[in-house]
Amino acid sequence: MDTIAEVQQSALSGVARVLVHAGKLNSKTAEDLVRTARDKKSTFIASVIAAGAISPGDLAHTLAHALAIPLLDLGAIDAQRLPRNVIDTKLSTQYRVLVLGRRGNRLFIGGADPTDQEAVERIKFATQLTPEWVIVEYDKLSRLLDVNNASASETLESMASGDFEFDVTDDVALQEAPDTATDVEDAPVVRFLQKMLIDAINARASDLHFEPYEYHYRVRFRIDGELREITQPPIAIKDKLSSRIKVISRLDIAEKRVPQDGRMKLKFGSKAIDFRVSTLPTLFGEKIVIRILDPSSAKLGIEALGYEKIEKDRLMACIQRPYGMVLVTGPTGSGKTVSLYTCLNILNQPGVNISTVEDPAEINLPGINQVNVNDKAGLTFSAALKSFLRQDPDVIMVGEIRDLETADIAIKAAQTGHMVMSTLHTNDAPSTLTRLLNMGVAPFNVASSVLLITAQRLARKLCETCKTPADFPREAMLKAGYSDEDLESGWKPYRAVGCSACNNGYKGRIGIYQVMPITEAIQRIILSEGSAMDIAEQAAREGVRDLRQSGLVKVRAGMTTLEEIISVTNE
């Protein structure tokens, strides 16, 4: 057997060094096998097995003993019960690994080479989980991977007869660019796009990202607010895929130099789902983001959004008023549009004239007159609002108040007998009032028109199947915002675990809200041009919970975790 010094002096590393040190190979044989693997663009383990230098069983036992890593016999388990679709098939094949199970944020992967750190990093990035190796025999692993790949190929082929179709007129679009017809109608690309859209819908994703890079192409889904890499298709399909998406979104196929926006509709069985498409030229091709727009989200009802009873009552009382302004604030992606449309759906009655102006309209709601902003044509928020006032409206919804002109027209509409709803990008409800003042709106106009402000965030909901009570130190609970009285009953918060039915212990999202009516006391602070801190202190005296306190109520109810609330309310 070679000495340790001889092994260290050689150019060997990873599995080769382990095998030499264990006396299974000598240095020269190991170096020859490393060279063979490099020449054939294979792995060292594949070369060892192919040369018959070590049997697969002996190799697995040697590595397990030397590296103190568990060993699993794949022949003794039911392969049909192994988790599926956790990592992409291409990733599994490339690194010769198999997902065996999951516990919490740990992902157990079976492989023959536990020294492959590149595989660990790629899987960690793709799943946002911590991979842990379990050693399996190379020959059994290869057979199982081959079976899985064959099954995946059959599934892909069968999708051509799936029960779905795009609601577009492809022939018209293709006549405008006949040279691209072959690329656009390329069958594998068509099936791949359909599969990605259906997978995204089934995974409850809100967005799909198609991203080209210099040497690879990847697809990511945003699920419950988090981006996850789903697959890395061949980079050669990026232009064909882009053309296909543009055709069904009624975009200009030939234009690749400027961003474009479009829409498409997928009929999936008896359900039709809208998608908003945005293209963006990047260094290595067009990045495309597809937003899934589900009209049914506006019809879930106010309770399904997560409003507590006192918050819901305050909001309902204000939107039923004949005139005034209701503002919804929060960062991008916090659910403001769904909240506004839920309110509009409640007000959407035959005797009510409702008009909206948005950039663009995301949810199609029958019975409401919806207008898209078109800056090039001169149809801005302010221009649409001026036109609305000549259309005999009862309720007006403005997608966003961006400038003083839009704010002035919206406030005048609220003062002249119209209910106006809109959004602003501010951190909380009190700072929204000072934002309007800073934009140049007169304090009197703000105090006399704004009825209520709702600030909101979206927090991930705990999976009801696997959530588990957690022990937090009392000091940590107090620091998070609970009072001694809150902790007296001895209740326990829950923690995320993770199972096959959820995403790292979470499934879906729920809103947390700060619902602040504009009372006479707050009006006096506005008229005296008080600060956001003065308004926040007065609101707290009137029983208005801030976002952190509202989140802590959800933690106590077992809906989410303390870590999640701290994360989304850590301003």
Short mmCIF file of C-alpha atoms in Angstrom, two decimals, residues 379-551:
data_model
loop_
_atom_site.label_atom_id
_atom_site.label_comp_id
_atom_site.label_asym_id
_atom_site.label_seq_id
_atom_site.Cartn_x
_atom_site.Cartn_y
_atom_site.Cartn_z
CA LEU A 379 -53.33 57.91 -22.16
CA THR A 380 -51.74 58.48 -18.75
CA PHE A 381 -53.23 57.95 -15.30
CA SER A 382 -54.17 61.64 -15.08
CA ALA A 383 -55.66 61.73 -18.61
CA ALA A 384 -57.78 58.63 -17.89
CA LEU A 385 -58.96 60.10 -14.59
CA LYS A 386 -60.08 63.33 -16.29
CA SER A 387 -62.05 61.25 -18.78
CA PHE A 388 -63.58 59.10 -16.03
CA LEU A 389 -65.11 62.17 -14.40
CA ARG A 390 -67.14 62.72 -17.59
CA GLN A 391 -68.33 59.09 -17.60
CA ASP A 392 -70.68 59.36 -14.60
CA PRO A 393 -68.65 57.01 -12.32
CA ASP A 394 -69.57 55.84 -8.85
CA VAL A 395 -66.29 54.07 -8.05
CA ILE A 396 -62.86 54.83 -9.56
CA MET A 397 -59.79 52.67 -9.12
CA VAL A 398 -56.36 54.12 -10.00
CA GLY A 399 -53.60 51.52 -10.34
CA GLU A 400 -51.01 53.76 -8.68
CA ILE A 401 -50.64 57.41 -7.65
CA ARG A 402 -47.24 58.30 -9.11
CA ASP A 403 -47.24 62.08 -9.37
CA LEU A 404 -48.85 65.26 -8.09
CA GLU A 405 -51.19 65.66 -11.07
CA THR A 406 -52.68 62.19 -10.62
CA ALA A 407 -52.94 62.72 -6.85
CA ASP A 408 -54.72 66.07 -7.28
CA ILE A 409 -57.30 64.71 -9.73
CA ALA A 410 -57.94 61.61 -7.59
CA ILE A 411 -58.44 63.71 -4.46
CA LYS A 412 -60.77 66.13 -6.25
CA ALA A 413 -62.79 63.14 -7.47
CA ALA A 414 -63.00 61.85 -3.89
CA GLN A 415 -64.21 65.30 -2.75
CA THR A 416 -66.89 65.58 -5.44
CA GLY A 417 -68.95 62.50 -4.75
CA HIS A 418 -66.88 59.55 -5.97
CA MET A 419 -65.33 56.59 -4.14
CA VAL A 420 -61.67 56.47 -5.22
CA MET A 421 -59.32 53.55 -4.55
CA SER A 422 -55.63 53.50 -5.33
CA THR A 423 -52.18 52.26 -4.29
CA LEU A 424 -48.95 53.86 -3.16
CA HIS A 425 -45.51 52.41 -2.52
CA THR A 426 -44.85 53.20 1.14
CA ASN A 427 -43.71 51.11 4.08
CA ASP A 428 -46.73 51.57 6.36
CA ALA A 429 -50.02 53.43 6.67
CA PRO A 430 -48.83 56.55 8.60
CA SER A 431 -46.01 57.28 6.14
CA THR A 432 -48.54 57.25 3.27
CA LEU A 433 -50.07 60.49 4.51
CA THR A 434 -46.72 62.25 4.75
CA ARG A 435 -45.86 60.91 1.26
CA LEU A 436 -48.93 62.66 -0.16
CA LEU A 437 -47.94 65.87 1.62
CA ASN A 438 -44.39 65.59 0.28
CA MET A 439 -45.76 65.15 -3.25
CA GLY A 440 -47.33 68.60 -2.89
CA VAL A 441 -50.94 67.79 -1.99
CA ALA A 442 -52.38 70.40 0.37
CA PRO A 443 -52.89 69.15 3.97
CA PHE A 444 -56.56 70.18 3.90
CA ASN A 445 -57.22 68.10 0.78
CA VAL A 446 -55.55 65.06 2.32
CA ALA A 447 -57.43 65.36 5.61
CA SER A 448 -60.81 65.89 3.94
CA SER A 449 -60.61 63.15 1.30
CA VAL A 450 -58.68 60.12 2.66
CA LEU A 451 -60.96 57.78 4.64
CA LEU A 452 -58.71 54.81 5.32
CA ILE A 453 -55.23 53.45 4.55
CA THR A 454 -54.29 49.77 4.50
CA ALA A 455 -50.64 48.70 4.54
CA GLN A 456 -50.01 45.06 3.80
CA ARG A 457 -47.44 42.30 3.34
CA LEU A 458 -47.67 38.67 2.26
CA ALA A 459 -46.28 36.00 4.60
CA ARG A 460 -45.89 32.32 3.78
CA LYS A 461 -48.48 30.05 5.42
CA LEU A 462 -47.43 26.99 7.36
CA CYS A 463 -48.22 23.61 5.87
CA GLU A 464 -51.02 22.08 7.94
CA THR A 465 -49.66 18.58 7.28
CA CYS A 466 -46.18 18.92 8.77
CA LYS A 467 -46.06 22.00 11.03
CA THR A 468 -44.71 21.25 14.50
CA PRO A 469 -44.78 23.20 17.82
CA ALA A 470 -41.49 24.98 18.53
CA ASP A 471 -39.81 26.12 21.73
CA PHE A 472 -38.64 29.73 21.62
CA PRO A 473 -36.87 31.43 24.55
CA ARG A 474 -39.13 33.89 26.32
CA GLU A 475 -36.59 36.64 25.68
CA ALA A 476 -36.79 36.05 21.93
CA MET A 477 -40.59 36.20 22.01
CA LEU A 478 -40.53 39.46 23.95
CA LYS A 479 -37.95 40.92 21.59
CA ALA A 480 -40.14 39.99 18.60
CA GLY A 481 -42.96 42.14 20.00
CA TYR A 482 -45.07 39.99 22.33
CA SER A 483 -45.96 41.34 25.77
CA ASP A 484 -45.76 39.44 29.06
CA GLU A 485 -49.57 39.18 29.00
CA ASP A 486 -49.46 37.58 25.53
CA LEU A 487 -47.18 34.82 26.81
CA GLU A 488 -49.01 34.05 30.06
CA SER A 489 -51.25 31.32 28.61
CA GLY A 490 -48.22 29.20 27.69
CA TRP A 491 -49.11 28.72 24.01
CA LYS A 492 -46.38 27.69 21.59
CA PRO A 493 -45.65 28.94 18.08
CA TYR A 494 -45.14 26.49 15.22
CA ARG A 495 -42.08 25.91 13.07
CA ALA A 496 -41.76 24.85 9.44
CA VAL A 497 -40.67 21.24 8.84
CA GLY A 498 -41.22 20.27 5.21
CA CYS A 499 -42.97 17.38 3.51
CA SER A 500 -43.95 16.18 0.05
CA ALA A 501 -47.07 18.36 0.08
CA CYS A 502 -45.37 21.72 0.66
CA ASN A 503 -42.41 23.97 -0.08
CA ASN A 504 -39.90 23.87 2.80
CA GLY A 505 -42.74 23.67 5.34
CA TYR A 506 -44.89 26.40 3.77
CA LYS A 507 -47.87 26.19 1.44
CA GLY A 508 -49.54 29.33 0.13
CA ARG A 509 -49.42 32.84 1.53
CA ILE A 510 -51.59 35.00 3.74
CA GLY A 511 -51.82 38.76 4.16
CA ILE A 512 -50.92 40.76 7.24
CA TYR A 513 -52.49 44.20 7.46
CA GLN A 514 -52.34 47.57 9.15
CA VAL A 515 -55.80 49.08 8.64
CA MET A 516 -55.82 52.72 9.74
CA PRO A 517 -59.03 54.82 9.52
CA ILE A 518 -58.45 58.56 9.31
CA THR A 519 -60.11 59.81 12.49
CA GLU A 520 -60.61 63.41 13.61
CA ALA A 521 -57.50 63.20 15.78
CA ILE A 522 -55.37 62.06 12.84
CA GLN A 523 -56.94 64.76 10.65
CA ARG A 524 -55.76 67.39 13.16
CA ILE A 525 -52.22 65.98 12.98
CA ILE A 526 -52.34 66.16 9.16
CA LEU A 527 -53.59 69.76 9.20
CA SER A 528 -50.78 70.73 11.58
CA GLU A 529 -48.35 68.92 9.23
CA GLY A 530 -47.27 66.45 11.90
CA SER A 531 -44.80 63.66 11.19
CA ALA A 532 -45.48 60.02 10.34
CA MET A 533 -44.33 59.15 13.87
CA ASP A 534 -47.01 61.44 15.37
CA ILE A 535 -49.65 59.76 13.19
CA ALA A 536 -48.39 56.27 14.12
CA GLU A 537 -48.53 57.06 17.85
CA GLN A 538 -52.10 58.37 17.55
CA ALA A 539 -53.17 55.32 15.51
CA ALA A 540 -51.70 53.00 18.15
CA ARG A 541 -53.70 54.83 20.85
CA GLU A 542 -56.81 54.19 18.77
CA GLY A 543 -56.13 50.44 18.64
CA VAL A 544 -54.58 50.17 15.17
CA ARG A 545 -52.07 47.30 15.01
CA ASP A 546 -48.88 47.88 13.07
CA LEU A 547 -47.66 45.25 10.61
CA ARG A 548 -45.48 43.44 13.15
CA GLN A 549 -48.33 43.19 15.68
CA SER A 550 -50.71 41.91 12.99
CA GLY A 551 -48.13 39.32 12.01
#
